[in-house]
Tab-separated table of C-alpha atoms in Angstrom:
chain	number	residue	atom	x	y	z
A	37	MET	CA	-38.899	17.679	64.871
A	38	LYS	CA	-35.254	16.778	65.210
A	39	THR	CA	-35.767	13.824	62.932
A	40	ASN	CA	-37.393	15.992	60.244
A	41	ALA	CA	-34.587	18.544	60.545
A	42	THR	CA	-31.967	15.854	60.164
A	43	GLU	CA	-33.630	14.432	57.109
A	44	LEU	CA	-33.903	17.920	55.643
A	45	GLU	CA	-30.176	18.528	56.219
A	46	LEU	CA	-29.318	15.174	54.650
A	47	ALA	CA	-31.503	15.968	51.618
A	48	MET	CA	-29.819	19.375	51.243
A	49	GLN	CA	-26.371	17.786	51.495
A	50	LEU	CA	-27.314	15.202	48.873
A	51	ASP	CA	-28.603	17.947	46.623
A	52	ASP	CA	-25.370	19.889	47.059
A	53	ALA	CA	-23.313	16.733	46.350
A	54	ALA	CA	-25.377	15.995	43.271
A	55	ARG	CA	-24.975	19.570	41.997
A	56	ILE	CA	-21.215	19.424	42.628
A	57	ALA	CA	-20.952	16.039	40.863
A	58	HIS	CA	-23.047	17.331	37.964
A	59	ALA	CA	-20.852	20.426	37.680
A	60	LEU	CA	-17.702	18.352	37.727
A	61	ARG	CA	-19.096	16.030	35.087
A	62	LEU	CA	-20.006	18.985	32.860
A	63	LYS	CA	-16.540	20.446	33.334
A	64	ARG	CA	-14.905	17.123	32.485
A	65	GLU	CA	-17.092	16.698	29.398
A	66	ARG	CA	-16.273	20.242	28.306
A	67	ARG	CA	-12.565	19.585	28.773
A	68	ASP	CA	-12.808	16.298	26.874
A	69	ARG	CA	-14.726	18.006	24.067
A	70	HIS	CA	-12.097	20.740	23.804
A	71	GLY	CA	-9.408	18.084	23.786
A	72	ARG	CA	-11.119	16.199	20.951
A	73	ILE	CA	-11.510	19.413	18.972
A	74	LEU	CA	-7.819	20.267	19.346
A	75	LYS	CA	-6.841	16.724	18.428
A	76	HIS	CA	-8.952	16.779	15.301
A	77	LEU	CA	-7.621	20.174	14.322
A	78	PHE	CA	-4.069	18.890	14.751
A	79	LEU	CA	-4.791	15.775	12.671
A	80	ILE	CA	-6.450	17.877	9.965
A	81	GLY	CA	-3.434	20.165	9.838
A	82	VAL	CA	-1.031	17.237	9.580
A	83	SER	CA	-3.236	15.679	6.883
A	84	VAL	CA	-3.185	18.886	4.855
A	85	ILE	CA	0.627	19.033	5.091
A	86	MET	CA	0.899	15.395	3.993
A	87	LEU	CA	-1.558	15.804	1.117
A	88	TYR	CA	-0.166	19.130	-0.092
A	89	PRO	CA	2.262	17.491	-2.581
A	90	LEU	CA	-0.661	15.626	-4.113
A	91	PHE	CA	-2.728	18.800	-4.333
A	92	TRP	CA	0.241	20.580	-5.885
A	93	LEU	CA	0.660	17.778	-8.444
A	94	LEU	CA	-2.993	17.868	-9.360
A	95	ALA	CA	-2.989	21.699	-9.667
A	96	SER	CA	0.253	21.713	-11.719
A	97	SER	CA	-1.266	19.245	-14.189
A	98	PHE	CA	-3.661	22.012	-15.255
A	99	LYS	CA	-1.242	24.939	-15.205
A	100	PRO	CA	0.682	26.491	-18.159
A	101	GLU	CA	4.378	25.759	-18.206
A	102	ASN	CA	5.417	29.200	-16.968
A	103	GLU	CA	3.212	28.977	-13.851
A	104	ILE	CA	4.221	25.575	-12.517
A	105	PHE	CA	7.416	26.744	-10.819
A	106	GLY	CA	6.826	30.494	-11.081
A	107	SER	CA	3.784	30.699	-8.814
A	108	LEU	CA	3.077	29.376	-5.327
A	109	THR	CA	-0.714	29.391	-5.694
A	110	LEU	CA	-2.478	26.115	-6.266
A	111	TRP	CA	-5.265	27.574	-8.369
A	112	PRO	CA	-4.221	27.955	-12.030
A	113	SER	CA	-4.795	31.269	-13.809
A	114	GLU	CA	-6.213	29.193	-16.679
A	115	PHE	CA	-6.934	25.505	-16.892
A	116	ARG	CA	-4.907	23.675	-19.532
A	117	PHE	CA	-6.933	20.490	-20.055
A	118	GLU	CA	-4.879	19.821	-23.153
A	119	ASN	CA	-2.021	18.790	-20.902
A	120	TYR	CA	-3.821	15.472	-20.539
A	121	THR	CA	-4.710	14.973	-24.181
A	122	LYS	CA	-1.297	16.137	-25.482
A	123	GLY	CA	0.614	14.276	-22.806
A	124	TRP	CA	-1.043	10.992	-23.685
A	125	PHE	CA	0.315	11.176	-27.273
A	126	ALA	CA	3.375	13.394	-26.696
A	127	LEU	CA	5.946	10.619	-26.789
A	128	PRO	CA	6.925	8.340	-29.726
A	129	VAL	CA	4.786	5.670	-28.084
A	130	SER	CA	1.400	6.575	-26.603
A	131	PHE	CA	0.723	6.048	-22.934
A	132	THR	CA	-1.763	3.306	-23.878
A	133	VAL	CA	1.248	1.044	-24.489
A	134	PHE	CA	2.900	2.057	-21.216
A	135	TYR	CA	-0.259	1.430	-19.211
A	136	TRP	CA	-0.774	-1.960	-20.862
A	137	ASN	CA	2.822	-2.962	-20.110
A	138	SER	CA	2.522	-1.854	-16.486
A	139	THR	CA	-0.832	-3.654	-16.153
A	140	VAL	CA	0.599	-6.960	-17.500
A	141	VAL	CA	3.713	-6.790	-15.274
A	142	THR	CA	1.706	-5.748	-12.195
A	143	LEU	CA	-0.999	-8.377	-12.561
A	144	LEU	CA	1.538	-11.192	-13.088
A	145	SER	CA	3.637	-9.943	-10.155
A	146	VAL	CA	0.626	-9.771	-7.825
A	147	ILE	CA	-0.548	-13.240	-8.823
A	148	GLY	CA	2.962	-14.633	-8.459
A	149	ASN	CA	3.477	-13.093	-5.054
A	150	LEU	CA	0.136	-14.286	-3.684
A	151	VAL	CA	0.558	-17.865	-4.965
A	152	SER	CA	4.218	-18.452	-4.154
A	153	CYS	CA	4.363	-16.526	-0.871
A	154	SER	CA	1.184	-18.192	0.412
A	155	PHE	CA	2.669	-21.588	-0.412
A	156	ALA	CA	5.853	-20.749	1.485
A	157	ALA	CA	3.969	-19.209	4.390
A	158	TYR	CA	1.692	-22.264	4.686
A	159	ALA	CA	4.718	-24.539	4.864
A	160	PHE	CA	6.421	-22.459	7.552
A	161	ALA	CA	3.238	-21.934	9.598
A	162	ARG	CA	1.367	-25.235	9.371
A	163	LEU	CA	3.714	-28.023	8.273
A	164	ARG	CA	6.483	-29.705	10.243
A	165	PHE	CA	9.731	-30.497	8.431
A	166	THR	CA	13.402	-30.723	9.261
A	167	GLY	CA	15.103	-27.366	9.433
A	168	ARG	CA	11.892	-25.323	9.428
A	169	ASN	CA	13.080	-22.808	12.034
A	170	PHE	CA	16.519	-22.512	10.399
A	171	PHE	CA	15.098	-21.821	6.938
A	172	PHE	CA	12.548	-19.370	8.343
A	173	ALA	CA	15.317	-17.449	10.141
A	174	LEU	CA	17.351	-17.517	6.905
A	175	MET	CA	14.403	-16.147	5.016
A	176	MET	CA	13.962	-13.388	7.565
A	177	MET	CA	17.604	-12.447	7.225
A	178	THR	CA	17.032	-11.633	3.553
A	179	LEU	CA	14.879	-8.696	4.681
A	180	MET	CA	18.050	-6.947	5.834
A	181	ILE	CA	19.872	-7.340	2.519
A	182	PRO	CA	19.599	-4.168	0.366
A	183	TYR	CA	18.335	-4.715	-3.152
A	184	HIS	CA	21.417	-3.023	-4.626
A	185	VAL	CA	23.648	-5.782	-3.184
A	186	VAL	CA	22.046	-8.489	-5.291
A	187	LEU	CA	21.390	-6.269	-8.309
A	188	ILE	CA	24.578	-7.083	-10.220
A	189	PRO	CA	24.498	-10.863	-9.575
A	190	GLN	CA	20.849	-10.957	-10.709
A	191	TYR	CA	21.620	-8.952	-13.816
A	192	VAL	CA	24.499	-11.311	-14.743
A	193	LEU	CA	22.220	-14.301	-14.200
A	194	PHE	CA	19.359	-12.903	-16.322
A	195	LEU	CA	21.868	-11.830	-18.997
A	196	GLN	CA	23.202	-15.385	-19.255
A	197	LEU	CA	19.653	-16.702	-19.457
A	198	GLY	CA	18.868	-14.269	-22.295
A	199	TRP	CA	16.087	-12.551	-20.407
A	200	ILE	CA	17.300	-8.960	-20.797
A	201	ASP	CA	14.788	-6.663	-22.557
A	202	THR	CA	11.920	-8.988	-21.584
A	203	TYR	CA	9.466	-9.031	-18.693
A	204	LEU	CA	10.843	-12.308	-17.332
A	205	PRO	CA	13.264	-10.693	-14.826
A	206	LEU	CA	10.368	-8.609	-13.489
A	207	VAL	CA	7.857	-11.470	-13.220
A	208	VAL	CA	9.558	-14.842	-12.775
A	209	PRO	CA	11.100	-14.049	-9.353
A	210	ARG	CA	7.631	-13.260	-8.039
A	211	PHE	CA	6.573	-16.866	-8.724
A	212	LEU	CA	9.561	-18.114	-6.674
A	213	ALA	CA	8.561	-16.556	-3.328
A	214	SER	CA	11.220	-13.857	-3.505
A	215	GLU	CA	9.311	-11.368	-1.281
A	216	ALA	CA	10.187	-12.283	2.298
A	217	PHE	CA	7.965	-9.523	3.710
A	218	PHE	CA	4.833	-11.080	2.245
A	219	ILE	CA	5.861	-14.530	3.520
A	220	PHE	CA	6.335	-13.173	7.020
A	221	LEU	CA	3.013	-11.332	6.859
A	222	MET	CA	1.102	-14.474	5.860
A	223	VAL	CA	2.974	-16.685	8.340
A	224	GLN	CA	1.827	-14.438	11.185
A	225	PHE	CA	-1.740	-14.647	9.921
A	226	PHE	CA	-1.715	-18.446	9.318
A	227	ARG	CA	-0.328	-19.135	12.786
A	228	GLN	CA	-3.371	-17.607	14.490
A	229	LEU	CA	-5.817	-19.920	12.700
A	230	PRO	CA	-6.874	-22.819	14.913
A	231	LYS	CA	-4.872	-26.018	14.454
A	232	GLU	CA	-8.043	-28.015	15.027
A	233	LEU	CA	-9.139	-27.100	11.504
A	234	ASP	CA	-6.132	-28.948	10.057
A	235	GLU	CA	-6.653	-31.941	12.327
A	236	ALA	CA	-10.354	-32.224	11.474
A	237	ALA	CA	-9.570	-32.008	7.771
A	238	MET	CA	-6.848	-34.650	8.040
A	239	ILE	CA	-9.310	-37.009	9.736
A	240	ASP	CA	-11.637	-36.505	6.781
A	241	GLY	CA	-8.786	-37.519	4.469
A	242	CYS	CA	-7.693	-34.087	3.175
A	243	SER	CA	-4.158	-33.730	1.865
A	244	PRO	CA	-1.974	-30.781	2.919
A	245	PHE	CA	-2.715	-29.048	-0.396
A	246	LYS	CA	-6.430	-29.611	0.071
A	247	ILE	CA	-6.252	-28.074	3.544
A	248	TYR	CA	-4.356	-25.114	2.129
A	249	TRP	CA	-6.795	-24.608	-0.768
A	250	ALA	CA	-10.121	-25.282	0.956
A	251	ILE	CA	-9.514	-24.061	4.503
A	252	ILE	CA	-6.523	-21.785	4.874
A	253	LEU	CA	-6.961	-19.575	1.824
A	254	PRO	CA	-10.680	-18.716	2.353
A	255	LEU	CA	-9.854	-17.655	5.923
A	256	SER	CA	-6.846	-15.586	4.877
A	257	LEU	CA	-8.489	-12.999	2.623
A	258	PRO	CA	-7.363	-10.044	4.840
A	259	ALA	CA	-3.691	-11.107	4.657
A	260	MET	CA	-3.983	-11.843	0.952
A	261	GLY	CA	-5.593	-8.451	0.319
A	262	THR	CA	-2.841	-6.670	2.252
A	263	ALA	CA	-0.149	-8.496	0.257
A	264	ALA	CA	-1.947	-7.782	-3.017
A	265	ILE	CA	-2.204	-3.995	-2.454
A	266	PHE	CA	1.424	-3.671	-1.357
A	267	SER	CA	2.594	-5.817	-4.244
A	268	LEU	CA	0.509	-3.725	-6.694
A	269	ILE	CA	1.874	-0.429	-5.382
A	270	TRP	CA	5.492	-1.560	-5.335
A	271	THR	CA	5.330	-3.095	-8.799
A	272	TRP	CA	3.329	-0.319	-10.445
A	273	GLU	CA	5.643	2.390	-9.084
A	274	ASP	CA	8.886	0.437	-9.576
A	275	PHE	CA	11.374	2.454	-11.636
A	276	LEU	CA	14.746	0.858	-11.025
A	277	ALA	CA	14.075	-2.730	-12.166
A	278	PRO	CA	12.390	-1.780	-15.486
A	279	LEU	CA	15.136	0.754	-16.103
A	280	ILE	CA	17.774	-1.949	-15.811
A	281	TYR	CA	16.152	-4.789	-17.686
A	282	LEU	CA	14.091	-3.024	-20.372
A	283	ASN	CA	15.697	-1.395	-23.394
A	284	ASP	CA	12.963	-1.110	-26.023
A	285	ILE	CA	10.672	1.886	-25.558
A	286	LYS	CA	7.682	-0.234	-26.666
A	287	SER	CA	8.162	-2.410	-23.566
A	288	TYR	CA	8.509	0.497	-21.116
A	289	THR	CA	6.276	0.722	-18.089
A	290	VAL	CA	4.555	3.914	-16.842
A	291	PRO	CA	7.419	5.155	-14.590
A	292	LEU	CA	9.851	4.871	-17.522
A	293	GLY	CA	7.372	6.616	-19.768
A	294	LEU	CA	7.138	9.539	-17.332
A	295	ARG	CA	10.902	9.815	-17.306
A	296	LEU	CA	10.891	10.436	-21.080
A	297	PHE	CA	9.229	13.828	-20.510
A	298	LEU	CA	12.440	15.127	-18.913
A	299	ASP	CA	14.648	16.132	-21.811
A	300	GLN	CA	18.358	16.498	-21.115
A	301	GLU	CA	18.473	19.469	-23.436
A	302	GLY	CA	16.103	21.490	-21.245
A	303	GLN	CA	12.928	21.066	-23.311
A	304	SER	CA	10.949	19.335	-20.564
A	305	ALA	CA	7.129	19.227	-20.699
A	306	TYR	CA	6.346	19.381	-17.004
A	307	GLY	CA	2.629	20.112	-17.418
A	308	GLN	CA	2.111	17.057	-19.528
A	309	MET	CA	4.324	14.937	-17.264
A	310	PHE	CA	2.338	15.975	-14.190
A	311	ALA	CA	-0.911	15.225	-16.014
A	312	MET	CA	0.282	11.685	-16.796
A	313	SER	CA	1.561	11.357	-13.236
A	314	VAL	CA	-1.952	12.083	-11.933
A	315	LEU	CA	-3.390	9.409	-14.272
A	316	SER	CA	-0.734	6.947	-13.124
A	317	LEU	CA	-2.073	7.224	-9.538
A	318	VAL	CA	-5.661	6.352	-10.552
A	319	PRO	CA	-5.271	2.510	-10.583
A	320	VAL	CA	-3.532	2.487	-7.203
A	321	VAL	CA	-6.188	4.714	-5.601
A	322	ILE	CA	-9.055	2.675	-7.036
A	323	PHE	CA	-7.541	-0.610	-5.850
A	324	PHE	CA	-6.902	0.800	-2.406
A	325	VAL	CA	-10.473	2.127	-2.062
A	326	LEU	CA	-11.952	-1.210	-3.103
A	327	PHE	CA	-9.847	-3.310	-0.740
A	328	GLN	CA	-9.109	-0.969	2.156
A	329	LYS	CA	-11.191	-2.978	4.615
A	330	LEU	CA	-9.191	-6.133	3.870
A	331	ILE	CA	-5.954	-4.157	4.192
A	332	VAL	CA	-6.852	-2.787	7.625
A	333	ARG	CA	-7.991	-6.238	8.820
A	334	GLY	CA	-4.888	-7.901	7.447
A	335	ILE	CA	-2.480	-5.465	9.124
A	336	ALA	CA	-4.421	-5.433	12.371
A	337	THR	CA	-4.616	-9.243	12.737
A	338	SER	CA	-1.312	-10.350	11.271
A	339	GLY	CA	0.568	-9.257	14.389
A	340	MET	CA	-1.822	-10.945	16.819
A	341	LYS	CA	-0.867	-14.161	18.589
């Protein structure tokens, strides 16, 4: 009888412990669920605040001129779709020319950055030569030099070469590995690739260029995609360099074309300008959506050792 009573007490204690553990687990899960809900609500609120300027730009592109700055509501009283059609042909040169110019400059700049910076990064990451560490440190120091410091010397150089009012000052430096950030990004990625790949290829008789072309580049698509999207965004949205080197309106890029909507005499067409601004974001958004997986992988793995 005592044995049965003891077993009964142990069973009751185990049941009580199980109920307490289950209650604690439910309480912890409820607390974690509330924490996740609060975290998501906070992130949604921050996202809305960050995206509000984009929503405002999109809404203003459909508003009449008197409502753009006179009303705080995002929803227009009437949709002015003609802001897009009129804005496209509002300037002496249509936006078709501006988009074509920006496309040419951007594509050449992206190609130049990918080719030249990958060459330089491959040399720093995989080849051994005298002064490699010194030149790499010197290259990294250029990241701390503001663009405005070298602006005047570059302008004088391009002026003496006769390149002013052409696309050469905007494109040629990209083929000379002038973007130290992309070189550093690719160097970090190349360094994590196994050295045994190079050694096996050298045993098979591959030259350094063959190793770069057949082995390194196919494995470096995430880093190349990251460099491509950043290069595209920076070049497509660049306003200062085209403003300095381009004089003819027929060679203007999209940012310079948008600036023409702001009249110094006060006759500014903001609705049409905002409509063209929305259209100017379309190529960047499409490119980002198509290559976002490569971008995330490139950023996530370039800092790994």
